[in-house]
CSV table of C-alpha atoms and ligand atoms in Angstrom, one decimal:
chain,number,residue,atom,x,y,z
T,1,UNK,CA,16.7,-9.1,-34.6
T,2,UNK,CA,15.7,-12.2,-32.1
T,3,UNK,CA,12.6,-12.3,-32.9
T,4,UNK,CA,13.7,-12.4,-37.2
T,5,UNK,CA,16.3,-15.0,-36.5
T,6,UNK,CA,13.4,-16.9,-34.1
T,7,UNK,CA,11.2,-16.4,-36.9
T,8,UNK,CA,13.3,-17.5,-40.0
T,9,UNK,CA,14.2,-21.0,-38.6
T,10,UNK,CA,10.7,-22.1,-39.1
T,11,UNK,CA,11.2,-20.4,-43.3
T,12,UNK,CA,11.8,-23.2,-46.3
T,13,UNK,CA,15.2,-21.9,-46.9
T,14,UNK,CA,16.6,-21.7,-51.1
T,15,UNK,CA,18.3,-25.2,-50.6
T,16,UNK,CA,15.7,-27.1,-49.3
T,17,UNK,CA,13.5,-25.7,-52.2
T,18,UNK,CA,16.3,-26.9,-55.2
T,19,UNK,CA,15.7,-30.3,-53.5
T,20,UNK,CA,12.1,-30.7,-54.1
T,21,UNK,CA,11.2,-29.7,-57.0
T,22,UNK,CA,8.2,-32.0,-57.8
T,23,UNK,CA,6.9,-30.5,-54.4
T,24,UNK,CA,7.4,-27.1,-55.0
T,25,UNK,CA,5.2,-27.6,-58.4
T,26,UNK,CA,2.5,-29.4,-56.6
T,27,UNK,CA,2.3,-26.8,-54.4
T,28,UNK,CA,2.6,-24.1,-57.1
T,29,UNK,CA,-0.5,-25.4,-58.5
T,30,UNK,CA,-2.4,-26.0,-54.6
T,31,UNK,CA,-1.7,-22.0,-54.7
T,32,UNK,CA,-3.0,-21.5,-58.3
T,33,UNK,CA,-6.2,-23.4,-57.3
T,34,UNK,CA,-7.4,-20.9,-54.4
T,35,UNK,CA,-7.7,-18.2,-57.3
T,36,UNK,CA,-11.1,-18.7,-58.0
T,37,UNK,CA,-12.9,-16.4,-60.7
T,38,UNK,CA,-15.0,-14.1,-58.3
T,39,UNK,CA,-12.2,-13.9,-55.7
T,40,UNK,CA,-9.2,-12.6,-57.8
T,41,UNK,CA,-11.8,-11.3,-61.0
T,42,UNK,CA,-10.3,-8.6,-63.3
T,43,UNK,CA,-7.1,-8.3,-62.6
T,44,UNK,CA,-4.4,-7.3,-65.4
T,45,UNK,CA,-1.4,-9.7,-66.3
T,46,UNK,CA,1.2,-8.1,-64.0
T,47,UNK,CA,-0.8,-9.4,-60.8
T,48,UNK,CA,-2.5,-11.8,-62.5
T,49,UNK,CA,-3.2,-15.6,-60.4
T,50,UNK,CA,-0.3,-17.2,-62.5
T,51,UNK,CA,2.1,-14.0,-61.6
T,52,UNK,CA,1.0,-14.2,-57.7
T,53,UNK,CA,1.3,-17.9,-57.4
T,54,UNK,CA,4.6,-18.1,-58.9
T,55,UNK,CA,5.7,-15.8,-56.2
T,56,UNK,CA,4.4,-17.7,-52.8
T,57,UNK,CA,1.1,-16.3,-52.7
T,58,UNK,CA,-2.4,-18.0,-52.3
T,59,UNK,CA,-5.5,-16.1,-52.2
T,60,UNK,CA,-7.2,-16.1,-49.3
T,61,UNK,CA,-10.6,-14.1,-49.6
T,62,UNK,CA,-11.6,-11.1,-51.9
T,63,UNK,CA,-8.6,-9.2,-53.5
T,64,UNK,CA,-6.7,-10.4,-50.5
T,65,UNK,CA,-3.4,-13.0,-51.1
T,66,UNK,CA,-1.2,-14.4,-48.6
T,67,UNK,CA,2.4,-16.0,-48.5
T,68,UNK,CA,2.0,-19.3,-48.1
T,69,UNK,CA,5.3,-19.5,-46.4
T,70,UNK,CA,5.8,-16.3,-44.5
T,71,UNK,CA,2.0,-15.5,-44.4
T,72,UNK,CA,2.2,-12.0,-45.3
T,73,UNK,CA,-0.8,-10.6,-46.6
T,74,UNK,CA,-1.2,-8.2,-49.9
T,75,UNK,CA,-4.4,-6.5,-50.1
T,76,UNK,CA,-5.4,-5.7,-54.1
T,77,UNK,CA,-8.4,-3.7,-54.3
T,78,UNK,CA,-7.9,-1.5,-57.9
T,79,UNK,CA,-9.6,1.7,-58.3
T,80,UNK,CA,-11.6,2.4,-61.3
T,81,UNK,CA,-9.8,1.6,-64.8
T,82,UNK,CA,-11.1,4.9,-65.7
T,83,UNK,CA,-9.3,6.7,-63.0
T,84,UNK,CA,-6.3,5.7,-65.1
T,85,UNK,CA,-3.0,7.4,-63.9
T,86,UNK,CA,-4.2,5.9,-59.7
T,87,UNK,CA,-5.3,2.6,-61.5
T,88,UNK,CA,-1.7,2.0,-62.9
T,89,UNK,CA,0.2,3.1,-60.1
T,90,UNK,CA,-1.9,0.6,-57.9
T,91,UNK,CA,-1.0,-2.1,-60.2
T,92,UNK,CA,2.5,-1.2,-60.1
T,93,UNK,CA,2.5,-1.1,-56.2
T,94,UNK,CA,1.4,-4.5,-55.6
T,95,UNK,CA,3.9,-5.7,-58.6
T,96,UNK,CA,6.8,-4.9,-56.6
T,97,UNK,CA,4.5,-5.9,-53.6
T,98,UNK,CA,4.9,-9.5,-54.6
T,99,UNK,CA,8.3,-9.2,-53.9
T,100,UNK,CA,8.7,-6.6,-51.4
T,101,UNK,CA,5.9,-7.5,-48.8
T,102,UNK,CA,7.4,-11.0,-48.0
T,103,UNK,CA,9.8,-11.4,-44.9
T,104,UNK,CA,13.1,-10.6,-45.1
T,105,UNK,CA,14.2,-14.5,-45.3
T,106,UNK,CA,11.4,-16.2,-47.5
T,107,UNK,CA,12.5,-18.1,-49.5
T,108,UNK,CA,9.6,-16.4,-52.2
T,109,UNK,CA,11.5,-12.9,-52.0
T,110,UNK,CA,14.6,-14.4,-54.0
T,111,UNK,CA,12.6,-17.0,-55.5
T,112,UNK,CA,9.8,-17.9,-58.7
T,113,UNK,CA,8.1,-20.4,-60.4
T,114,UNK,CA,10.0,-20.6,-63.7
T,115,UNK,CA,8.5,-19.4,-66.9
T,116,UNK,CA,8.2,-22.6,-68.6
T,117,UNK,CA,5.5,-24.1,-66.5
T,118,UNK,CA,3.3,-21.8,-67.1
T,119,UNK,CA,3.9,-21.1,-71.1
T,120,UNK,CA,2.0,-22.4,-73.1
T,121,UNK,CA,3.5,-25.1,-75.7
T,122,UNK,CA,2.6,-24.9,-80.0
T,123,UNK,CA,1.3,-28.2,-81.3
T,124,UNK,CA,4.1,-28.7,-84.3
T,125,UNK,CA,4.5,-32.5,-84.9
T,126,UNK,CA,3.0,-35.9,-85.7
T,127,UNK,CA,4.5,-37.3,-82.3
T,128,UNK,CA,2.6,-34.5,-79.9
T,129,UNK,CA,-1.0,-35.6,-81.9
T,130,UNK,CA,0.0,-39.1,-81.5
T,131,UNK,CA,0.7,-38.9,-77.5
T,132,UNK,CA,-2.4,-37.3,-77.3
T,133,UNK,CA,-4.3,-39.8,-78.8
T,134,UNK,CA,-2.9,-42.3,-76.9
T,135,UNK,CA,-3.9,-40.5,-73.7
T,136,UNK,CA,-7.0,-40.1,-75.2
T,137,UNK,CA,-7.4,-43.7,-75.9
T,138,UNK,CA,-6.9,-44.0,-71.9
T,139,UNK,CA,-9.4,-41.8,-70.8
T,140,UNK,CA,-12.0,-43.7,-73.5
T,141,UNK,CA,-11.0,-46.7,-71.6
T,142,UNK,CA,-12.5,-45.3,-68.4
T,143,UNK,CA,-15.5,-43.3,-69.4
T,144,UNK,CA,-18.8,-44.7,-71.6
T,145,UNK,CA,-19.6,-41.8,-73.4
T,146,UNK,CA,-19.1,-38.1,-74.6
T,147,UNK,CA,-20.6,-35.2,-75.7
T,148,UNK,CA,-18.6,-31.9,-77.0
T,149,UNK,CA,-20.7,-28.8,-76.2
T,150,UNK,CA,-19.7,-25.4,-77.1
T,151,UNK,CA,-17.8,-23.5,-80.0
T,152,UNK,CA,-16.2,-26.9,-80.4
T,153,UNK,CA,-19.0,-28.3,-81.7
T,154,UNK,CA,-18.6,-26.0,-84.9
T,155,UNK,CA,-14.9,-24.8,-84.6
T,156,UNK,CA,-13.1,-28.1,-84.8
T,157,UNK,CA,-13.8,-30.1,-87.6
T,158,UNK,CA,-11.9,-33.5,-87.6
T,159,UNK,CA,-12.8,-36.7,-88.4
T,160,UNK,CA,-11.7,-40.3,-87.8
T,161,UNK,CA,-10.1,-40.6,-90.9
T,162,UNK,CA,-7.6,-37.9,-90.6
T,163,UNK,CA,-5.9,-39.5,-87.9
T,164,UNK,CA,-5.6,-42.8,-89.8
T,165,UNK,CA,-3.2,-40.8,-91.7
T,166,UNK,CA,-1.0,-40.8,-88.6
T,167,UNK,CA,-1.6,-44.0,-87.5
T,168,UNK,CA,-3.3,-47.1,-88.7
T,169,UNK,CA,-4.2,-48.1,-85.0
T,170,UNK,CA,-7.0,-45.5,-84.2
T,171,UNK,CA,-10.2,-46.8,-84.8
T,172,UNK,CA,-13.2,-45.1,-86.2
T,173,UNK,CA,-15.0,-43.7,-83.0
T,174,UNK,CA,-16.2,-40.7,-82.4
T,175,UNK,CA,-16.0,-40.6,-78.7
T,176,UNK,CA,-12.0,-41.0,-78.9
T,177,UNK,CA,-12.6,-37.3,-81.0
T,178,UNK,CA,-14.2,-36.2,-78.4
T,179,UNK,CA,-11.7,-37.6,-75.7
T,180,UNK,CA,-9.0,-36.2,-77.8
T,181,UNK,CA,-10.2,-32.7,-78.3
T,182,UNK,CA,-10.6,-32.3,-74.5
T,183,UNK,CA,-7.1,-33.6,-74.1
T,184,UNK,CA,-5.8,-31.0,-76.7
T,185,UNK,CA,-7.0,-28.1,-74.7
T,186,UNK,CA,-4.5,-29.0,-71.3
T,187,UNK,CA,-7.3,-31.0,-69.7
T,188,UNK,CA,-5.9,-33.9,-67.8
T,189,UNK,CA,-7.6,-36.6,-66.8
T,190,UNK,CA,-7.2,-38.4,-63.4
T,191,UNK,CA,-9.2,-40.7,-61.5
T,192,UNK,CA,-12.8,-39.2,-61.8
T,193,UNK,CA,-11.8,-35.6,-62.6
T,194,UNK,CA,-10.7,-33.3,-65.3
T,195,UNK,CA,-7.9,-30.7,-64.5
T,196,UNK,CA,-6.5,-27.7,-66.6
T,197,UNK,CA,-2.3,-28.0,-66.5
T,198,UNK,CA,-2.6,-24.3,-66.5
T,199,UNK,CA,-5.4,-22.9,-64.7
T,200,UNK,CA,-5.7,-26.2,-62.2
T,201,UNK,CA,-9.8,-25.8,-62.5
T,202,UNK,CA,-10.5,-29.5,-61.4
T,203,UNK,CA,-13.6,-30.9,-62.7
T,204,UNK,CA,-15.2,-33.9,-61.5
T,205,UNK,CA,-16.8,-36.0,-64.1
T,206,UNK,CA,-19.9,-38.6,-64.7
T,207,UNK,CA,-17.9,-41.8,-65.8
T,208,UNK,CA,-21.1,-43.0,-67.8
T,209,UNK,CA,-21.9,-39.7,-69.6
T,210,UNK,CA,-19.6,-36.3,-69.6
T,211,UNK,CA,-21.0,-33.6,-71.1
T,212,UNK,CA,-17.9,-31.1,-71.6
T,213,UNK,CA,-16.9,-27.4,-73.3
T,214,UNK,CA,-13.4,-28.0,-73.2
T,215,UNK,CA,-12.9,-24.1,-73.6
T,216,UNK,CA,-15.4,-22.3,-71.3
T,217,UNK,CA,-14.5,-24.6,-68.3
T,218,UNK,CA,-10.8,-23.2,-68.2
T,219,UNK,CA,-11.1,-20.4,-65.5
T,220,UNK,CA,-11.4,-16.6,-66.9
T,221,UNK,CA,-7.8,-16.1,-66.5
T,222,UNK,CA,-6.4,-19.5,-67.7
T,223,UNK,CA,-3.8,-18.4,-70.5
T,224,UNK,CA,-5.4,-21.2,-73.1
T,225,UNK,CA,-8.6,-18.3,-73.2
T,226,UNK,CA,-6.0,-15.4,-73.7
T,227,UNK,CA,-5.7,-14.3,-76.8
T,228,UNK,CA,-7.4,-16.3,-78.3
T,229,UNK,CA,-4.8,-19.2,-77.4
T,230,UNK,CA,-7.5,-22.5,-77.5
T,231,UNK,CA,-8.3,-21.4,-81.7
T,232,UNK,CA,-4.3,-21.1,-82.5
T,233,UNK,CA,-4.1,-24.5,-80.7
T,234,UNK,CA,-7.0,-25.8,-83.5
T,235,UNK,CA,-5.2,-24.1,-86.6
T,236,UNK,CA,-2.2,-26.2,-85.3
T,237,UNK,CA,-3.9,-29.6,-85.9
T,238,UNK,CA,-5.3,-28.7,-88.4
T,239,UNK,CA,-2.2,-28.0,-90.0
T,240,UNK,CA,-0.4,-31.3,-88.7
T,241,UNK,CA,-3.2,-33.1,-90.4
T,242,UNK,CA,-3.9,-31.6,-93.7
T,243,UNK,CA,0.2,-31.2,-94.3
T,244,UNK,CA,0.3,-35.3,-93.9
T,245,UNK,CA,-2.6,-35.7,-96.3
T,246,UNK,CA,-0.9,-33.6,-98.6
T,247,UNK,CA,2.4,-35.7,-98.3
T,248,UNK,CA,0.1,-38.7,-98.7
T,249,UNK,CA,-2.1,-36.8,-101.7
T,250,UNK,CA,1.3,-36.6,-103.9
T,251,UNK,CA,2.4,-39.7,-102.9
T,252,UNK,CA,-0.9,-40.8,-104.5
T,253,UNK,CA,-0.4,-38.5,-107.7
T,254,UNK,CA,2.4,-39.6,-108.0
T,255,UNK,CA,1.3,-43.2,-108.4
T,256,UNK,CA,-1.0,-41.4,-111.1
T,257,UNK,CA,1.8,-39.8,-112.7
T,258,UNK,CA,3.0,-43.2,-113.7
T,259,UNK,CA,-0.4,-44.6,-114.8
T,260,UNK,CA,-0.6,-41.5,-116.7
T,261,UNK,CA,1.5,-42.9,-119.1
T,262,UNK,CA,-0.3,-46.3,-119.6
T,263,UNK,CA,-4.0,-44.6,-119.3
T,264,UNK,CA,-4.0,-41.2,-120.7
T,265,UNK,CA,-8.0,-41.3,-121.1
T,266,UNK,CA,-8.5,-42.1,-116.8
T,267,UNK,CA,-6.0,-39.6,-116.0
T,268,UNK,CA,-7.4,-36.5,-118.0
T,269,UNK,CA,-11.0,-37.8,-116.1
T,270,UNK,CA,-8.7,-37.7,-112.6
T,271,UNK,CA,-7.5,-34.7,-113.3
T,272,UNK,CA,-10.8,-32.9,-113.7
T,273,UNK,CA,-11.6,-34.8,-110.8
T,274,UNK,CA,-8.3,-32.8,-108.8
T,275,UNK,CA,-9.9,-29.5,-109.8
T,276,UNK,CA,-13.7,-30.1,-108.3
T,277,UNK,CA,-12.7,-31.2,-104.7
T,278,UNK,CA,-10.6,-29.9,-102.2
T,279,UNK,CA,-7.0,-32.3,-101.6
T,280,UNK,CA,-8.9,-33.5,-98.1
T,281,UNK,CA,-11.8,-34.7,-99.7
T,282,UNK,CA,-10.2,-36.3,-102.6
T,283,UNK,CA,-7.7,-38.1,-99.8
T,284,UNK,CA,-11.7,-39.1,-97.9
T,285,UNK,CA,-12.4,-40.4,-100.5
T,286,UNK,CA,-9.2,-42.7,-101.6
T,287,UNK,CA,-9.3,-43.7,-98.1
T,288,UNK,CA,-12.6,-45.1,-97.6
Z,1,LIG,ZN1,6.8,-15.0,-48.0
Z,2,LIG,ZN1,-7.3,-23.7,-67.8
């Protein structure tokens, strides 16, 4: 019992941790960091880095975590998945392991990381694009040039002039594409590096010349790679951009409708023209 209470005084206690919150993030994401790929590798969602972190723990070695206040230790060596029934009931153990191992007065057994810091957030409006592009207009100012390697290079098709649809202010230049399609996939930039929000892999960068896969540098765990997360996160800007166009392509046909009335001969001709091309290409092409 002395040697508890002697021990507990030198615990971060549940009221100092409401009072520093931005801390307690930083230092979430310190723990999230020591999860490299070949240290924690293959483990399933329940004990995954994210789950572990959120809970006090850091990794310290091979399939071995430790609280970063109370400095228990979990070790997390899985049998075989094929030995299936041992294999689950491992996983379980160290589950309730996150919470049971710590010492009676951690502040990690009555506490975790909320859920919202580590979910993932959809891509649903003009004003999320735009911030992006404005941070990606800052990270251009910093850095002289960028290539896109990767499934990017194929997967995500914009171009310059879909964004003027959003705002007038973006200029045509393909390294602010670039910038911005890093940016999209929770890459932040700071100073001289590049850091995932969610997997905290921090990169550091050639300011002259970065040559980036904004999906395979995410750690193997990082939640953007799960599920397929980074190509939903595509299919959302996508969406953002061709609904405006379409707003913009009836707000031209509509301009037709009228002259429809006046020039019956140059509409029929516009109207075959509506049927050969797709609405983005037509919008291209009123645009340029
Ligand atoms: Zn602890
Ligand atoms: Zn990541």
């Amino acid at each position: 019992m002395l040697k508890d209470s002697k021990f507990s005084s030198h615990l971060l206690h549940l009221s100092q941790l409401q009072t520093i919150n931005h801390k307690t993030l930083d230092e979430y994401r310190d723990r999230l960091k020591t999860y490299e790929d070949y240290l924690w590798f293959g483990k399933p969602d329940q004990i995954s880095a994210i789950e572990c972190s959120r809970r006090g723990w850091a990794c310290k070695s091979n399939d071995l975590i430790e609280c970063v206040n109370c400095h228990a230790q979990i070790a997390a060596q899985l049998p075989s998945v094929l030995k299936k029934d041992l294999y689950t009931e491992c996983i379980e153990n160290i589950f309730r392991s996150l919470v049971d191992s710590h010492h009676r007065y951690c502040v990690w057994k009555f506490m975790i990381i909320p859920e919202s810091i580590v979910q993932l957030t959809d891509i649903f409006s003009n004003e999320t694009v735009n911030t992006l592009l404005k941070e990606a207009e800052i990270f251009l100012s910093r850095i002289h040039r960028i290539t896109i390697v990767g499934q990017l290079q194929t997967m995500f098709q914009i171009e310059a002039t879909d964004f003027d649809l959003l705002s007038s202010s973006h200029l045509n230049d393909p390294h602010l594409l670039s910038a911005f399609k890093i940016l999209v996939f929770y890459w932040k930039f700071n100073n001289s590096s590049l850091m995932c929000d969610k997997c905290c892999r921090e990169i550091h960068i050639d300011m002259n010349h970065l040559t980036f896969d904004p999906i395979l540098s995410h750690r193997a765990w990082c939640p953007i790679l799960k599920n397929d997360q980074w190509k939903k996160r595509i299919e959302q800007i996508e969406n953002i951009l061709y609904k405006t166009s379409r707003n913009k392509l009836s707000n031209i046909k509509a301009n037709n409708d009228q002259m429809e009335q006046i020039l019956p001969d140059i509409i029929s001709t516009q109207n075959l023209f509506h049927e050969l091309i797709s609405s983005k290409e037509y919008y291209r092409s009123c645009v340029q």
